[in-house]
Short mmCIF file of C-alpha atoms and ligand atoms in Angstrom, two decimals:
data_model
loop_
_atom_site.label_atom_id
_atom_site.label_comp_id
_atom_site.label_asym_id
_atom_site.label_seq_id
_atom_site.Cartn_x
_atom_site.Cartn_y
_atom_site.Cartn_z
CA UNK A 819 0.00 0.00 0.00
CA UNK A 820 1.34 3.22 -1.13
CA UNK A 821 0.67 5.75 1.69
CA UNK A 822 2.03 9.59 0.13
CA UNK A 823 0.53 11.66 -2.44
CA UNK A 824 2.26 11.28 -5.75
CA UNK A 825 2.09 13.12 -8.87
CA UNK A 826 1.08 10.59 -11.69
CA UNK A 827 -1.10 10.25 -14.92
CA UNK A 828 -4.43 12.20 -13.59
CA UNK A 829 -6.62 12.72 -16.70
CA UNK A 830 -9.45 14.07 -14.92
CA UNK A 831 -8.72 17.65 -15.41
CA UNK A 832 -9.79 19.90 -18.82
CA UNK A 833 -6.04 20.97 -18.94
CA UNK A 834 -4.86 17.42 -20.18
CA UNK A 835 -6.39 17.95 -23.43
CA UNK A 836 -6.73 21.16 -24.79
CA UNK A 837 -7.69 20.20 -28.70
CA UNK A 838 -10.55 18.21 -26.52
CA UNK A 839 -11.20 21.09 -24.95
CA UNK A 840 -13.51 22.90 -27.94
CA UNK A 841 -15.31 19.60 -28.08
CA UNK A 842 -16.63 19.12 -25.04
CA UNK A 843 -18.17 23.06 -24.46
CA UNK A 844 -19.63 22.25 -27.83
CA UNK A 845 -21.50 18.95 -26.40
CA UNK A 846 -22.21 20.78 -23.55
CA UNK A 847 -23.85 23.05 -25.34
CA UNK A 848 -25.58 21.00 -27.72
CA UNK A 849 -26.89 18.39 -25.36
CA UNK A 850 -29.51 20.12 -22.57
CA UNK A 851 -30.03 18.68 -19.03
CA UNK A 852 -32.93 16.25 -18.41
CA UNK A 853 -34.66 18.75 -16.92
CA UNK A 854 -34.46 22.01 -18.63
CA UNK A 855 -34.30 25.74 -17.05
CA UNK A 856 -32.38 26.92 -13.73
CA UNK A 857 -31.92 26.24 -10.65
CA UNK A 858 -35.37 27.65 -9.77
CA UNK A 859 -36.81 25.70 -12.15
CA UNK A 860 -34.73 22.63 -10.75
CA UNK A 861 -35.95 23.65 -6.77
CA UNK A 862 -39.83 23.83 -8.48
CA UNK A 863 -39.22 20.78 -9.41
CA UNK A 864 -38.14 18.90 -6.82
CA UNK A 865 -40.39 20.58 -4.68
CA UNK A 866 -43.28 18.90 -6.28
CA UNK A 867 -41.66 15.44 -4.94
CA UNK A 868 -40.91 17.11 -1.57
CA UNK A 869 -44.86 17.80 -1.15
CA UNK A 870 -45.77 14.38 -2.25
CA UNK A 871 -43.03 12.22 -0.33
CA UNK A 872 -44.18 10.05 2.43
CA UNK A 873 -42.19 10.35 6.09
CA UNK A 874 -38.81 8.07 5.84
CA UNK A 875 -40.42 6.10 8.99
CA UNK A 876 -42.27 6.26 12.01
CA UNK A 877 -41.00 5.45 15.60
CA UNK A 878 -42.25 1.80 16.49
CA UNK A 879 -45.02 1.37 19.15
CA UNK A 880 -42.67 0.51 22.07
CA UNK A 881 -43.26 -3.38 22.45
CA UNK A 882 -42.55 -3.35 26.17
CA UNK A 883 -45.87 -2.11 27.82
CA UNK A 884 -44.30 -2.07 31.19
CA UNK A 885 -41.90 0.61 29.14
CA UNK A 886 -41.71 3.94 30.06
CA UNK A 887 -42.66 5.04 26.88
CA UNK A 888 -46.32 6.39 26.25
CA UNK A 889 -48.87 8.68 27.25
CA UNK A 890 -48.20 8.78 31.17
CA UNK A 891 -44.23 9.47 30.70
CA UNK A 892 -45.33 12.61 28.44
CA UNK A 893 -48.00 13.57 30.36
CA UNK A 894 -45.13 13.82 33.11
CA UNK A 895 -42.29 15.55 31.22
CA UNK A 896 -44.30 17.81 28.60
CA UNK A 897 -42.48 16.17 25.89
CA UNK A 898 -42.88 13.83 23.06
CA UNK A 899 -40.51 10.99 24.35
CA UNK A 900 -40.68 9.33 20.57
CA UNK A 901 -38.24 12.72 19.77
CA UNK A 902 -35.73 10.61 22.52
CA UNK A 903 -36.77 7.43 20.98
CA UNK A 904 -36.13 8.64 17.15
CA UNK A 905 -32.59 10.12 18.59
CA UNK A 906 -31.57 7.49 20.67
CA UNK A 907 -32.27 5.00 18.01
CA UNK A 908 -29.91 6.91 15.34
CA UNK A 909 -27.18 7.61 18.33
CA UNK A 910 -27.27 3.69 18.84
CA UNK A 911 -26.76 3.20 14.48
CA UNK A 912 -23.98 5.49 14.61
CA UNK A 913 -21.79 4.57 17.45
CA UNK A 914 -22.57 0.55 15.81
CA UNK A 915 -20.73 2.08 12.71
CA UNK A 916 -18.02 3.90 14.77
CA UNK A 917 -17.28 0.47 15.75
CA UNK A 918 -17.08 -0.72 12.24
CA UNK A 919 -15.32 2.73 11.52
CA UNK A 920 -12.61 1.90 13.55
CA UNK A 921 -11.96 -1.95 12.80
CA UNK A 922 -11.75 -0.63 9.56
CA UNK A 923 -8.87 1.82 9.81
CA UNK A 924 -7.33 -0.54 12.21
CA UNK A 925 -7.22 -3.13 9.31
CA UNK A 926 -5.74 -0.60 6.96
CA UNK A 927 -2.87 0.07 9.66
CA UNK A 928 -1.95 -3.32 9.85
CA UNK A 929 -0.93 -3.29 6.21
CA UNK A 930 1.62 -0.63 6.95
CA UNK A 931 5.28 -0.92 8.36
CA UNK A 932 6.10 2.30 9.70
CA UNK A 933 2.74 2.43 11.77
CA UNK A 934 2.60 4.86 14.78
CA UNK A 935 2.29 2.28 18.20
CA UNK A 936 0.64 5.10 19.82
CA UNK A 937 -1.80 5.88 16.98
CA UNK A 938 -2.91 2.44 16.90
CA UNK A 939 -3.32 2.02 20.50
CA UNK A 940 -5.66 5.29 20.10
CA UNK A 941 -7.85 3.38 17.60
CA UNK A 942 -8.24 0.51 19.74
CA UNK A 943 -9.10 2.33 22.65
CA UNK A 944 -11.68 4.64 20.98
CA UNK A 945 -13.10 1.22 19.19
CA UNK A 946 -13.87 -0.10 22.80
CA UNK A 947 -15.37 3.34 24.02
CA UNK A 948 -17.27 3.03 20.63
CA UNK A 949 -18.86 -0.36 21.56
CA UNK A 950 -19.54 0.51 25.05
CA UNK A 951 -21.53 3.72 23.93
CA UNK A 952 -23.61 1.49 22.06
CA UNK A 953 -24.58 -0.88 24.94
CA UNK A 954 -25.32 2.28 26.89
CA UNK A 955 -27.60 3.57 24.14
CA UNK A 956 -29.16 0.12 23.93
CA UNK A 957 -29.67 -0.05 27.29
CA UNK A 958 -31.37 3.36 27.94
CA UNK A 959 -33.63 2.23 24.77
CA UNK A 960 -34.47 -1.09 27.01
CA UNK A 961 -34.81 0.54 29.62
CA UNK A 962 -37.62 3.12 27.87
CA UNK A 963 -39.90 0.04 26.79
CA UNK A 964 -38.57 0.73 23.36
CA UNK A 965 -37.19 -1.89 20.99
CA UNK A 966 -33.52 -1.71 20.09
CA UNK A 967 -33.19 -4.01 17.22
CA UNK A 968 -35.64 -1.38 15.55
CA UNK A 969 -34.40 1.11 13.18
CA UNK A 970 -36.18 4.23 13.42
CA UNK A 971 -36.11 7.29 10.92
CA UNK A 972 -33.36 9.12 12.33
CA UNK A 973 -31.12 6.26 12.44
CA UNK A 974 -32.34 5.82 8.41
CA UNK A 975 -31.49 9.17 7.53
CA UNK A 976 -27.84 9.39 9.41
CA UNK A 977 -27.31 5.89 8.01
CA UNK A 978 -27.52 7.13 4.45
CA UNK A 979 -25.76 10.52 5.56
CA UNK A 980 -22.92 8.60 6.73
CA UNK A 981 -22.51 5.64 4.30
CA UNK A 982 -20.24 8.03 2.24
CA UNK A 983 -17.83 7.68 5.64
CA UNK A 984 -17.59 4.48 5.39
CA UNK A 985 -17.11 3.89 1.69
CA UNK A 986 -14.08 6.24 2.03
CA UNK A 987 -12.43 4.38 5.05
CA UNK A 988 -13.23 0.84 3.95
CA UNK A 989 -11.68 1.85 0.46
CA UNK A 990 -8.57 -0.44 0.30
CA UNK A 991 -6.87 2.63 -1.82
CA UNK A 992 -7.58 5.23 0.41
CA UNK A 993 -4.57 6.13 2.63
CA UNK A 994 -4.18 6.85 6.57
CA UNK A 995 -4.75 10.43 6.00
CA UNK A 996 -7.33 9.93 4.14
CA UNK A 997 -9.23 7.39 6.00
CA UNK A 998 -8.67 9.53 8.85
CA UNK A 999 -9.96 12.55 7.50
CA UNK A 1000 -13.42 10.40 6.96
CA UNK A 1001 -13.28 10.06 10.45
CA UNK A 1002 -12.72 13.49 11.80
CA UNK A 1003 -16.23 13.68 10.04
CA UNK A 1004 -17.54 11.16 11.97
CA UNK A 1005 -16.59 12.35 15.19
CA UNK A 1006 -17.80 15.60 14.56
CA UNK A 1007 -21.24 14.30 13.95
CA UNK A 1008 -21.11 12.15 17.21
CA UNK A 1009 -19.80 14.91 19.44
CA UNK A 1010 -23.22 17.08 18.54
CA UNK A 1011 -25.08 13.95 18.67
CA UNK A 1012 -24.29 13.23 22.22
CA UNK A 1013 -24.82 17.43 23.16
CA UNK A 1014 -28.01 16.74 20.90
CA UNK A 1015 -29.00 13.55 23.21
CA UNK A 1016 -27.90 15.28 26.68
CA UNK A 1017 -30.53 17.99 26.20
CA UNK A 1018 -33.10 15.31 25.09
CA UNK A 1019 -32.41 13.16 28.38
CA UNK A 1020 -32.65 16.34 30.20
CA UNK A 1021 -36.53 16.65 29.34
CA UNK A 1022 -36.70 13.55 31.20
CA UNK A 1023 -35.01 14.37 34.39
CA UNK A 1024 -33.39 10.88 34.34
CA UNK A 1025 -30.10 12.10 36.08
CA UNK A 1026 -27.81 8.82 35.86
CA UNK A 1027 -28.53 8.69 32.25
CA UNK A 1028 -27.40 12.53 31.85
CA UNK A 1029 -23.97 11.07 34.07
CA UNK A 1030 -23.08 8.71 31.61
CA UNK A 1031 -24.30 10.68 28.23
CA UNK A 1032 -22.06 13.22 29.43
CA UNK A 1033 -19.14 10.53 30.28
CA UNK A 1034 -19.65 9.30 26.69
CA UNK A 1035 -19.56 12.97 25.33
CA UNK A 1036 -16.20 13.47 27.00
CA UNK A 1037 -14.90 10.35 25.76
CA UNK A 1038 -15.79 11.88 21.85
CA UNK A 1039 -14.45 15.05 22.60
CA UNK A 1040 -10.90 12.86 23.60
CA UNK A 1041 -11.66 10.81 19.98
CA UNK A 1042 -12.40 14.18 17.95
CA UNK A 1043 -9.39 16.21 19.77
CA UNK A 1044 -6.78 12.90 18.81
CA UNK A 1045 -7.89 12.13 15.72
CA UNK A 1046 -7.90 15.82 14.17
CA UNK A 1047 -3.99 15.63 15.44
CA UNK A 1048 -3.11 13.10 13.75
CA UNK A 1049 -5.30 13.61 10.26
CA UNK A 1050 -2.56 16.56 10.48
CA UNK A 1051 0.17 14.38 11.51
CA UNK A 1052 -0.23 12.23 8.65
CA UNK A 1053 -0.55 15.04 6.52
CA UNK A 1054 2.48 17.32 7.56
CA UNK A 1055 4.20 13.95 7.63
CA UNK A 1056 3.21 13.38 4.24
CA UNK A 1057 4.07 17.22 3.05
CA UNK A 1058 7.58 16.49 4.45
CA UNK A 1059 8.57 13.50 3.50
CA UNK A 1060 11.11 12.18 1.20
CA UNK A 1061 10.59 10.98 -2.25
FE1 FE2 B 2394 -19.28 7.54 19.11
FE1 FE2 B 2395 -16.20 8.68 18.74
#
């Protein structure tokens, strides 16, 4: 695996063939877009699909009666606890991935020879904290009557949001820095998630869940402070190095 930036054969850009050049403004030209017009015209139009689109989902009916889900628990807090639900259920999807995230990177670090111990030992350690954030979410859901193994429309719509993360990381050509750069993004997302979740709990009044939201919150800001250092370790590192 070839791990620095090198200058090669790119053919992507106009500037590679100029005579081609003429050619292509003329097809660009000649040939319209599908849908003709602007971007207004484009926004009209999508609009019309926007009005007529069904919801991605709906939170399940928690299956656990005994739950704390349902009319009495919002008749309590003021709230509408499927909100938590939704959010919990798309905090428990992502931090599953984060595992994934990880093993993923850590695969692509095994290939290389002049591997950072520390760096590795990072990954590992933020894989774990991934896993047990997971159980926690899992075990809040549980613990709200609500059913886990359910994926509700938040957790649909970050899914898709995110699957462009993991396509970049579980890439086989995509290099440390690279890979790592995916996941800066991801951390970023999960550090507002878990401020997102926090308030959420906080409508609940549930203290020991706020404890260990904010434990886990901590724990991302330690994963999003590392792993920005090195995506510009890996960087500088490549900048400077030899070739
Ligand atoms: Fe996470
Ligand atoms: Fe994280």
């Amino acid at each position: 695996m070839n791990k620095h930036t090198q200058l090669g054969m790119n053919r992507t850009g106009i500037q590679m063939s100029p005579l081609d050049t003429a050619k292509l403004k003329n097809i660009a030209a000649e040939v319209p877009p599908d849908v003709g017009g602007n971007s207004d015209v484009l926004a009209a139009f999508r609009g019309k699909f926007v009005a007529d689109a069904e919801p991605i989902g709906s939170v399940p009916v928690p299956g656990n009666l005994k739950g704390l889900v349902g009319t009495a628990m919002e008749k309590l807090t003021g709230h509408h606890i499927e909100v938590l639900v939704d959010k919990l259920g798309e905090r428990l999807a992502f931090e599953r991935t984060g595992v994934r995230l990880y093993e993923a990177i850590l695969a692509k670090t095994s290939a290389l020879e002049d591997i950072s111990e520390p760096l590795v030992q990072a990954l590992r350690r933020f894989r774990n904290e991934e896993l047990v954030h997971f159980e926690l979410v899992k075990s809040v859901l549980l613990q709200l009557g609500a059913d886990p193994t359910a994926q509700t429309p938040c957790a649909d719509a970050a899914g898709v949001a995110s699957s462009g993360i993991l396509k970049a990381i579980t890439d086989p050509r995509t290099t440390l820095a690279q890979s790592l750069d995916a996941l800066l993004a991801a951390e970023l997302i999960d550090n507002a998630g878990w401020e997102l979740l926090i308030k959420l709990a906080g409508h609940v009044d549930h203290t020991e869940w706020i404890e260990q939201f904010q434990l886990a919150l901590k724990q991302e800001a330690h994963h999003l402070a590392t792993v920005r250092l090195y995506v510009e370790n890996e960087i500088l590192r490549d900048s400077a190095a030899l070739r």
